[in-house]
Coordinates of C-alpha atoms in Angstrom, one line a residue:
Chain A
M1 CA 0.0 0.0 0.0
A2 CA 1.2 3.5 -0.7
E3 CA 2.5 5.5 2.2
R4 CA 0.0 8.2 3.3
Y5 CA 0.5 11.8 4.4
D6 CA -1.7 14.7 5.4
T7 CA 0.0 17.0 3.0
I8 CA 2.8 16.6 0.4
I9 CA 4.8 19.6 -0.6
I10 CA 6.8 19.7 -3.8
G11 CA 10.0 21.6 -3.5
A12 CA 12.1 22.6 -0.5
G13 CA 12.6 26.2 -1.5
F14 CA 11.5 29.0 0.7
A15 CA 7.8 28.6 -0.1
G16 CA 7.9 24.9 0.4
L17 CA 9.7 25.1 3.7
S18 CA 7.5 27.8 5.1
A19 CA 4.3 26.0 4.1
G20 CA 5.8 22.8 5.6
I21 CA 6.5 24.5 9.0
R22 CA 3.1 26.0 9.1
L23 CA 1.3 22.8 8.3
A24 CA 3.5 20.7 10.7
Q25 CA 2.0 22.8 13.5
F26 CA -1.4 21.5 12.7
Q27 CA -0.9 18.2 11.0
K28 CA 0.8 15.0 11.9
R29 CA 2.3 13.9 8.6
V30 CA 3.8 16.5 6.4
L31 CA 6.3 15.6 3.7
I32 CA 8.5 17.9 1.6
L33 CA 9.9 16.4 -1.5
E34 CA 13.0 18.0 -3.1
S35 CA 14.6 16.8 -6.3
H36 CA 18.0 18.1 -5.5
K37 CA 20.6 17.2 -2.9
L38 CA 20.4 20.6 -1.3
P39 CA 17.3 22.7 -0.4
G40 CA 16.5 26.2 -1.5
G41 CA 15.7 25.9 -5.2
L42 CA 16.8 29.2 -6.8
N43 CA 18.0 30.6 -3.5
S44 CA 20.5 27.9 -2.5
Y45 CA 24.3 27.5 -2.0
Y46 CA 27.3 25.6 -3.2
Y47 CA 31.0 25.3 -2.4
R48 CA 34.0 26.2 -4.5
G49 CA 37.8 26.2 -3.9
K50 CA 38.7 25.4 -0.3
G51 CA 35.2 25.1 1.1
Q52 CA 34.2 28.6 0.2
L53 CA 30.4 29.0 0.4
Y54 CA 28.6 30.8 -2.4
N55 CA 24.9 31.8 -2.4
S56 CA 22.9 31.5 -5.5
G57 CA 19.9 33.7 -6.0
L58 CA 20.1 35.9 -2.9
H59 CA 20.6 39.6 -3.5
T60 CA 18.8 41.0 -0.5
V61 CA 15.9 40.2 1.7
T62 CA 13.0 42.7 1.6
N63 CA 10.4 43.7 4.3
F64 CA 13.3 44.2 6.8
N65 CA 11.4 46.6 9.0
A66 CA 7.9 45.0 8.6
K67 CA 7.3 43.8 12.2
N68 CA 3.5 44.0 12.0
R69 CA 2.1 40.5 12.6
R70 CA -0.1 40.8 9.6
W71 CA 2.5 41.5 7.0
G72 CA 6.0 40.8 5.7
F73 CA 8.7 39.7 8.1
G74 CA 6.4 40.0 11.1
L75 CA 3.8 37.7 9.5
I76 CA 6.4 35.1 8.6
C77 CA 8.0 35.0 12.1
R78 CA 4.7 34.6 13.8
N79 CA 3.4 31.9 11.5
L80 CA 6.6 30.0 11.6
G81 CA 7.1 30.4 15.3
I82 CA 10.7 31.6 14.8
D83 CA 12.0 34.7 16.5
S84 CA 13.0 37.4 14.0
G85 CA 16.5 37.6 15.5
E86 CA 17.2 34.1 14.5
F87 CA 17.2 35.0 10.8
R88 CA 20.2 37.2 11.7
L89 CA 19.3 39.8 9.0
V90 CA 21.3 43.0 9.1
P91 CA 20.7 46.3 7.3
P92 CA 22.9 47.6 4.4
K93 CA 25.8 49.8 5.3
H94 CA 25.8 51.7 2.0
P95 CA 23.0 53.2 0.0
S96 CA 21.6 51.5 -3.1
A97 CA 21.0 53.3 -6.5
L98 CA 18.6 53.3 -9.4
Q99 CA 20.1 54.4 -12.7
I100 CA 18.9 55.4 -16.1
P101 CA 21.0 57.2 -18.7
Q102 CA 19.5 60.5 -17.7
G103 CA 20.4 60.2 -14.0
E104 CA 20.1 58.3 -10.7
L105 CA 18.2 58.1 -7.5
L106 CA 19.5 56.8 -4.2
F107 CA 17.5 54.7 -1.7
G108 CA 18.1 52.8 1.5
N109 CA 16.3 51.5 4.5
D110 CA 15.2 55.0 5.5
P111 CA 12.5 56.0 3.0
E112 CA 13.7 59.6 3.5
L113 CA 16.8 58.9 1.4
L114 CA 14.7 58.2 -1.7
R115 CA 12.3 61.1 -1.0
A116 CA 15.2 63.5 -0.7
S117 CA 16.7 62.1 -3.9
I118 CA 13.3 62.6 -5.7
A119 CA 13.0 66.1 -4.3
R120 CA 16.4 67.0 -5.8
E121 CA 15.8 65.5 -9.3
F122 CA 12.0 65.9 -9.6
S123 CA 10.8 68.5 -7.2
S124 CA 7.3 68.7 -8.6
Q125 CA 6.7 65.0 -7.9
V126 CA 7.3 64.9 -4.1
D127 CA 3.7 65.4 -3.2
G128 CA 2.7 62.5 -5.5
F129 CA 5.4 60.3 -3.9
D130 CA 4.1 61.1 -0.4
R131 CA 0.5 60.3 -1.5
F132 CA 1.7 57.1 -3.1
C133 CA 3.6 55.9 0.0
A134 CA 0.6 56.8 2.3
D135 CA -1.8 54.8 0.0
L136 CA 0.5 51.8 -0.1
K137 CA 0.2 51.5 3.7
S138 CA -3.5 51.0 3.5
P139 CA -3.8 48.7 0.4
R140 CA -6.7 49.0 -1.9
D141 CA -8.9 46.1 -3.0
P142 CA -6.3 43.6 -4.4
A143 CA -8.7 42.3 -7.0
V144 CA -8.9 45.7 -8.6
L145 CA -5.1 46.1 -8.5
Q146 CA -4.6 42.6 -10.0
R147 CA -6.4 43.8 -13.1
A148 CA -4.5 47.0 -13.6
G149 CA -1.0 47.5 -14.8
S150 CA 1.8 49.2 -12.8
R151 CA 2.0 52.2 -15.1
E152 CA -1.8 53.0 -14.7
L153 CA -1.3 53.0 -11.0
L154 CA 1.8 55.3 -11.0
G155 CA -0.1 57.6 -13.5
E156 CA -2.5 58.4 -10.6
Y157 CA 0.4 59.9 -8.6
F158 CA 3.1 61.1 -11.0
T159 CA 3.4 63.0 -14.2
E160 CA 7.2 62.7 -14.9
P161 CA 7.7 59.6 -17.1
R162 CA 11.4 59.4 -16.2
L163 CA 10.6 59.2 -12.5
M164 CA 8.0 56.5 -13.2
D165 CA 10.8 54.7 -15.1
L166 CA 13.1 54.9 -12.1
L167 CA 10.5 53.7 -9.7
E168 CA 9.5 50.8 -11.9
L169 CA 13.1 49.7 -12.5
P170 CA 13.8 47.9 -9.1
V171 CA 10.3 46.4 -8.9
Y172 CA 10.6 44.8 -12.3
I173 CA 14.2 43.8 -11.7
Y174 CA 13.1 42.1 -8.4
G175 CA 9.7 40.9 -9.6
G176 CA 9.0 41.5 -13.3
Y177 CA 7.6 38.1 -14.0
R178 CA 6.6 38.9 -17.6
E179 CA 7.6 41.3 -20.3
G180 CA 5.6 44.4 -20.7
Q181 CA 3.7 45.4 -17.6
I182 CA 3.1 43.4 -14.4
D183 CA -0.1 43.8 -12.4
A184 CA -0.4 46.7 -10.0
A185 CA -1.0 44.5 -7.0
T186 CA 2.3 42.7 -7.3
F187 CA 3.9 46.0 -8.2
S188 CA 2.5 47.6 -5.0
T189 CA 3.6 44.7 -2.8
V190 CA 7.2 44.7 -4.2
F191 CA 7.5 48.5 -4.0
R192 CA 6.4 48.6 -0.4
S193 CA 8.6 45.6 0.5
I194 CA 11.7 47.3 -1.0
F195 CA 11.3 51.0 -0.4
L196 CA 9.1 51.4 2.6
E197 CA 10.2 48.4 4.6
G198 CA 13.8 48.2 3.6
C199 CA 16.2 45.4 2.9
G200 CA 18.6 43.2 4.9
S201 CA 20.8 40.2 4.5
P202 CA 21.5 37.1 6.5
P203 CA 25.1 36.0 6.9
D204 CA 24.4 33.6 4.1
I205 CA 21.5 31.7 2.6
K206 CA 22.6 28.4 4.2
H207 CA 22.0 29.9 7.7
V208 CA 18.3 30.6 6.9
L209 CA 17.7 27.3 5.1
D210 CA 19.2 25.4 8.1
L211 CA 17.1 27.4 10.5
L212 CA 13.9 26.6 8.5
I213 CA 14.7 22.9 8.1
A214 CA 15.5 22.5 11.8
R215 CA 12.2 24.1 12.8
F216 CA 10.3 21.9 10.3
K217 CA 12.0 18.7 11.6
D218 CA 11.4 19.8 15.3
L219 CA 7.7 19.9 14.5
G220 CA 7.8 16.4 13.1
G221 CA 8.0 17.2 9.4
E222 CA 9.7 14.9 7.0
L223 CA 12.1 16.2 4.3
K224 CA 13.2 13.9 1.5
T225 CA 15.9 15.2 -0.9
R226 CA 16.8 13.7 -4.2
R227 CA 13.2 12.7 -4.8
R228 CA 11.9 14.0 -8.1
V229 CA 8.2 14.0 -8.6
A230 CA 7.5 12.4 -12.0
Q231 CA 3.7 12.6 -11.9
I232 CA 0.8 14.0 -9.9
V233 CA -1.9 11.4 -9.6
T234 CA -5.5 12.7 -9.7
D235 CA -8.8 11.0 -9.4
G236 CA -12.1 12.6 -10.6
G237 CA -10.6 16.1 -10.6
R238 CA -9.1 15.6 -7.1
F239 CA -5.5 15.3 -5.9
R240 CA -4.7 11.7 -4.8
G241 CA -0.9 11.4 -4.7
V242 CA 2.4 11.7 -6.4
E243 CA 4.6 9.2 -8.2
L244 CA 8.3 9.7 -7.8
A245 CA 10.9 9.1 -10.6
D246 CA 11.8 5.8 -9.0
G247 CA 8.2 4.6 -9.2
T248 CA 7.3 5.0 -5.5
V249 CA 3.7 6.3 -5.0
L250 CA 2.9 8.5 -2.1
E251 CA -0.6 9.5 -1.2
A252 CA -1.9 12.6 0.6
D253 CA -5.1 14.6 1.3
A254 CA -3.6 17.8 -0.2
C255 CA -0.6 18.9 -2.2
L256 CA 1.2 22.3 -2.3
S257 CA 3.5 22.6 -5.3
S258 CA 6.2 25.2 -5.8
A259 CA 7.1 23.8 -9.2
G260 CA 5.2 26.5 -11.0
L261 CA 1.6 26.6 -12.3
A262 CA 2.4 25.4 -15.9
E263 CA 5.0 22.9 -14.6
T264 CA 2.6 21.5 -11.9
G265 CA -0.1 21.2 -14.7
Q266 CA 2.4 19.3 -16.7
L267 CA 3.0 16.9 -13.8
A268 CA -0.8 16.4 -13.6
G269 CA -1.1 15.8 -17.3
Q270 CA -2.9 19.1 -17.9
V271 CA -2.2 22.4 -19.5
W272 CA -2.3 25.4 -17.2
G273 CA -0.8 28.9 -17.1
D274 CA 2.2 30.0 -19.1
S275 CA 5.7 29.3 -17.9
G276 CA 7.1 32.5 -19.4
D277 CA 10.5 33.1 -20.8
L278 CA 12.1 35.7 -18.6
S279 CA 15.3 34.5 -17.1
V280 CA 18.7 35.7 -15.9
F281 CA 22.4 35.5 -16.6
E282 CA 24.5 36.3 -13.6
T283 CA 28.2 36.5 -12.9
V284 CA 29.6 36.3 -9.4
V285 CA 33.1 37.7 -8.6
A286 CA 34.9 36.8 -5.4
M287 CA 37.5 39.3 -4.1
D288 CA 40.0 39.0 -1.2
R289 CA 39.1 42.3 0.4
P290 CA 35.9 44.0 1.5
L291 CA 34.2 45.4 -1.5
D292 CA 33.8 49.0 -0.2
E293 CA 37.6 49.1 0.2
L294 CA 37.7 48.6 -3.5
G295 CA 35.3 51.4 -4.2
V296 CA 32.1 49.5 -4.3
D297 CA 30.0 51.9 -2.3
R298 CA 26.6 50.7 -3.3
T299 CA 24.7 47.7 -1.8
L300 CA 22.4 47.2 -4.7
L301 CA 22.6 48.9 -8.1
M302 CA 19.9 48.6 -10.7
V303 CA 20.4 50.0 -14.2
S304 CA 18.3 50.6 -17.2
L305 CA 20.6 51.1 -20.2
E306 CA 17.8 52.4 -22.4
P307 CA 16.7 56.1 -22.2
E308 CA 13.1 54.8 -21.8
F309 CA 12.4 52.0 -19.5
H310 CA 10.7 48.9 -21.1
W311 CA 10.6 45.6 -19.3
R312 CA 11.7 43.1 -21.9
A313 CA 14.5 40.7 -22.6
P314 CA 16.6 40.9 -25.9
E315 CA 16.3 38.5 -28.8
G316 CA 20.0 37.8 -28.7
R317 CA 22.1 36.1 -26.0
Q318 CA 24.8 38.7 -26.2
E319 CA 22.5 41.7 -25.6
Y320 CA 20.9 43.2 -22.5
F321 CA 18.8 46.2 -21.5
H322 CA 19.1 46.1 -17.8
L323 CA 21.7 45.3 -15.2
T324 CA 21.5 44.4 -11.6
L325 CA 24.4 44.4 -9.1
A326 CA 24.5 43.2 -5.6
A327 CA 27.4 43.5 -3.1
S328 CA 27.1 40.7 -0.6
D329 CA 29.3 42.2 2.1
N330 CA 28.0 45.7 2.1
Y331 CA 25.7 45.0 5.0
A332 CA 26.3 45.9 8.7
F333 CA 27.4 42.4 9.8
S334 CA 28.7 42.3 13.4
E335 CA 31.6 40.1 12.3
R336 CA 33.7 41.0 9.3
P337 CA 32.5 38.7 6.5
T338 CA 35.0 36.3 5.1
A339 CA 33.5 36.3 1.7
H340 CA 33.4 39.3 -0.6
H341 CA 31.1 38.5 -3.5
L342 CA 29.8 40.9 -6.1
K343 CA 27.1 39.8 -8.4
I344 CA 26.2 41.3 -11.8
G345 CA 23.3 40.1 -13.8
C346 CA 21.2 40.8 -16.9
F347 CA 17.9 39.5 -18.1
Q348 CA 17.7 37.0 -20.9
K349 CA 15.1 35.0 -22.7
G350 CA 15.5 31.6 -21.1
S351 CA 14.6 29.6 -24.2
L352 CA 17.6 31.1 -26.1
W353 CA 19.9 29.2 -23.7
L354 CA 18.2 25.8 -23.9
G355 CA 19.0 23.1 -26.4
L356 CA 22.4 24.5 -27.4
D357 CA 25.3 22.1 -28.2
E358 CA 27.9 22.0 -25.4
E359 CA 30.5 24.1 -27.3
T360 CA 28.1 26.8 -28.4
Y361 CA 26.7 27.1 -24.8
R362 CA 30.3 27.4 -23.4
Q363 CA 31.3 30.0 -25.9
E364 CA 28.1 32.1 -25.4
K365 CA 28.5 31.9 -21.7
L366 CA 32.1 33.0 -21.8
R367 CA 31.3 35.9 -24.1
L368 CA 28.5 37.3 -22.0
E369 CA 30.5 36.8 -18.8
E370 CA 33.3 39.0 -20.4
K371 CA 30.7 41.7 -21.0
M372 CA 29.4 41.4 -17.4
L373 CA 32.9 41.8 -16.0
A374 CA 33.5 44.8 -18.3
E375 CA 30.3 46.4 -17.0
L376 CA 31.4 45.8 -13.5
T377 CA 34.8 47.3 -13.8
A378 CA 33.4 50.2 -15.8
R379 CA 31.3 51.1 -12.8
F380 CA 33.8 50.2 -10.1
P381 CA 37.3 50.6 -11.6
G382 CA 38.9 50.0 -8.2
L383 CA 38.1 46.3 -8.8
L384 CA 40.8 46.2 -11.5
D385 CA 43.6 46.8 -8.9
E386 CA 42.9 43.5 -7.0
P387 CA 43.0 39.9 -8.2
V388 CA 39.7 38.2 -8.6
T389 CA 39.9 35.0 -6.6
H390 CA 37.1 33.2 -8.3
H391 CA 34.3 34.0 -10.8
E392 CA 31.6 32.0 -12.5
S393 CA 28.3 32.5 -14.2
L394 CA 24.8 31.2 -13.8
T395 CA 22.7 31.0 -17.0
P396 CA 19.0 30.4 -17.7
K397 CA 20.0 26.8 -18.1
T398 CA 21.3 26.7 -14.5
V399 CA 17.9 28.1 -13.3
V400 CA 16.0 25.4 -15.3
D401 CA 18.2 22.7 -13.7
Y402 CA 17.7 24.0 -10.1
T403 CA 14.1 25.3 -10.1
S404 CA 12.1 23.1 -12.6
H405 CA 10.7 26.4 -14.1
L406 CA 10.5 25.4 -17.8
N407 CA 12.4 28.3 -19.4
G408 CA 14.3 29.3 -16.3
G409 CA 11.7 32.0 -15.3
I410 CA 13.2 33.5 -12.2
Y411 CA 10.0 35.0 -11.0
G412 CA 7.8 32.2 -12.2
G413 CA 5.3 32.1 -15.1
C414 CA 3.3 34.9 -16.8
V415 CA 0.1 33.8 -15.2
K416 CA -0.4 33.9 -11.5
S417 CA -2.9 32.0 -9.3
F418 CA -3.4 34.7 -6.7
D419 CA -5.3 32.4 -4.4
G420 CA -3.1 29.4 -5.0
G421 CA -6.0 27.3 -6.5
T422 CA -5.6 25.0 -9.5
P423 CA -8.3 23.1 -11.5
V424 CA -7.5 20.0 -9.4
G425 CA -9.2 19.9 -6.0
G426 CA -6.7 19.6 -3.1
L427 CA -3.8 20.7 -5.3
F428 CA -2.4 24.2 -4.8
V429 CA 0.5 26.3 -6.1
I430 CA 2.8 28.2 -3.8
G431 CA 5.8 30.4 -4.4
N432 CA 6.4 32.4 -7.6
D433 CA 3.2 31.4 -9.3
Q434 CA 1.1 32.4 -6.4
A435 CA 2.7 35.8 -6.8
G436 CA 5.2 35.1 -4.0
I437 CA 8.2 37.1 -5.3
G438 CA 11.6 37.0 -3.7
I439 CA 12.5 35.3 -0.5
M440 CA 10.0 37.1 1.7
G441 CA 7.3 36.7 -1.0
A442 CA 8.0 32.9 -1.2
L443 CA 7.9 32.6 2.6
T444 CA 4.6 34.5 2.7
S445 CA 3.1 32.5 -0.1
G446 CA 3.8 29.2 1.8
V447 CA 2.1 30.3 5.0
I448 CA -0.9 32.0 3.4
V449 CA -1.8 29.1 1.2
A450 CA -1.1 26.6 4.0
N451 CA -3.4 28.6 6.3
Y452 CA -6.3 29.4 4.0
K453 CA -6.3 26.5 1.6
V454 CA -5.3 23.6 3.8
V455 CA -5.8 24.3 7.6
L456 CA -8.9 26.5 7.4
A457 CA -10.4 24.7 4.4
G458 CA -10.1 21.3 6.2
N459 CA -8.1 19.8 3.4
Chain B
M1 CA -11.4 24.5 35.9
T2 CA -14.1 27.2 36.1
K3 CA -15.5 28.9 33.1
D4 CA -14.0 32.2 34.3
E5 CA -10.5 30.6 34.5
I6 CA -11.0 29.3 31.0
K7 CA -11.9 32.7 29.7
Q8 CA -8.8 34.1 31.4
I9 CA -6.7 31.4 29.6
V10 CA -8.1 32.5 26.3
L11 CA -7.5 36.2 27.1
D12 CA -3.9 35.4 28.1
I13 CA -3.4 33.7 24.7
I14 CA -4.9 36.6 22.8
A15 CA -2.6 39.0 24.8
E16 CA 0.4 37.0 23.5
I17 CA -0.8 36.8 19.9
A18 CA -2.0 40.4 19.6
P19 CA 0.0 42.5 22.1
D20 CA -1.3 45.8 20.8
E21 CA -5.0 44.9 21.6
D22 CA -6.7 46.5 24.7
L23 CA -8.2 43.5 26.5
S24 CA -9.5 45.3 29.6
D25 CA -13.1 45.6 28.4
V26 CA -13.8 42.4 26.3
K27 CA -17.4 41.5 26.5
P28 CA -17.8 37.7 27.0
E29 CA -21.0 37.4 25.0
V30 CA -19.9 39.4 21.9
R31 CA -17.9 37.7 19.1
L32 CA -14.2 38.4 19.6
R33 CA -13.8 39.4 16.0
D34 CA -16.4 42.1 16.4
Q35 CA -14.6 43.8 19.3
L36 CA -10.9 43.0 18.6
D37 CA -8.8 43.3 15.5
L38 CA -8.4 39.5 15.0
D39 CA -8.4 37.6 11.7
S40 CA -8.7 33.9 10.9
M41 CA -5.0 33.5 11.2
D42 CA -5.2 34.7 14.8
F43 CA -7.8 32.1 15.5
L44 CA -5.4 29.4 14.1
D45 CA -2.8 30.7 16.6
I46 CA -5.3 30.5 19.5
V47 CA -5.9 26.9 18.5
M48 CA -2.2 26.2 18.4
E49 CA -1.5 27.8 21.8
L50 CA -4.3 25.8 23.4
R51 CA -2.6 22.7 22.2
K52 CA 0.9 23.8 23.1
Q53 CA 0.2 25.3 26.5
H54 CA -2.7 23.0 27.7
G55 CA -2.7 19.9 25.5
I56 CA -6.2 20.8 24.2
E57 CA -7.0 19.7 20.7
V58 CA -9.6 21.7 18.7
P59 CA -10.5 20.0 15.4
E60 CA -10.9 22.3 12.4
E61 CA -14.7 21.8 12.2
D62 CA -15.0 23.2 15.8
Y63 CA -13.2 26.5 15.1
P64 CA -16.5 28.4 14.9
K65 CA -17.1 27.5 18.6
L66 CA -14.3 29.8 19.6
A67 CA -16.2 32.9 18.4
S68 CA -16.8 34.6 21.8
L69 CA -15.3 34.2 25.3
D70 CA -18.6 32.6 26.5
S71 CA -18.7 30.1 23.6
C72 CA -15.0 29.3 24.2
A73 CA -15.7 28.6 27.9
D74 CA -18.8 26.4 27.0
Y75 CA -16.8 24.5 24.4
L76 CA -13.5 24.1 26.3
E77 CA -14.9 23.3 29.8
P78 CA -15.5 19.6 29.1
K79 CA -12.1 19.4 27.3
F80 CA -10.3 20.8 30.3
A81 CA -12.3 18.5 32.6
A82 CA -11.3 15.5 30.4
L83 CA -7.6 16.4 30.8
K84 CA -7.8 16.2 34.6
A85 CA -9.6 12.8 34.5

């Protein structure tokens, strides 16, 4: 007979782990299945050289100052039963910047920094900015916002297109799940999470993953790694169980999948959503000295290289319209970090990187990596004075391998299931495709769907 | 355990979950959600604390019975009594 669980969760990323912790507080048998050796999905870690730890994914963690129990970091801690201090998040020690060819704005964990920057560059727009921020704190009907685009929303507060470009830039870079416009609800959430509540960083991603896994196991949850789900078994439109790649069948009353809406549909033999094609190429550079001693005086830097901001990925693998930079050690850690990693990335159509022969893939990767390194040193020439101890690149193909998102979509597919529901009863999506963007978004998605769709719905 | 003691246990749990709420004037016969800023997630937390602190299990179909302090006391009294037995 097949082994039976209350709930099976597909994927031990941040959404899967948070859903697992929440459910294990109410249910006796909760199982998380992870196809890889390590947990985390996109936000994971690996070792290079002499045991040097590298984080994939992680740039920053948003909602740093959100301690309200209904929202953001506060909501997560309360639902997971983990004290906020245990995450060991610390704030940035340098400002971050938004750049377009016409100029830049600075921002940081004090919203006043961005406001002052707007007042300097766009003095007529400050009132609109104040109104926008005030309205974000008392969110409007999400159903209405989900139908509108971000530009429509900004148009209610601002008249300067270049300012709207600058304000859209970071939100799209950290949550632009499809080309063109994203919905105003996701836009508002990400904007509030970055600008009003600020960012922070844990010492590394492994610390947070270990913390979540320990909590899950303490509550009696079961985590199985290297178990790939090959098929979702349904019966009369209702979830019944999963079949693993090795043929094992596991049954459960409910299933939460972080594989993506389209990808979960595929596992269930159905066609849902749209997996999208917006992925990323990112190069990480390791230095021997703190990055700010080498002139890297920004924590995050987001750049639109076009004079007008459009959210799109180029048709060629060697082109790019946007850059995103993240300095891993520019946070106020109490102990001096031993790793000094600088990431620079650009957005790519994932499909362009799939199905290449090995040599073409290697050449294309090397060429784009050279360009990323040149962009990096053009902005921070001090880096040229020091030897690079290690560098390597992640491509859309890497994202496909580690997340199961078909074209390496880093923010999930083009279609979101805002309530987590799917056409199969008892089967729900969590994470990116339930609009859970970023690490905090994924954690939130896990607990919300667990609460409302499983615990309260009696699944 | 008396009904008043049970009401105090529930109030103590609410005070932990929602430290900003003023609990000095909670009317026992009125639904908690009508007088306090509590949502369904808060009720899940009340259920969990009852289990953690007192070993009381509240199945999901009984959650509506926790609506007011009076209904909590009526519903939980036999459960607390069963614990002692």
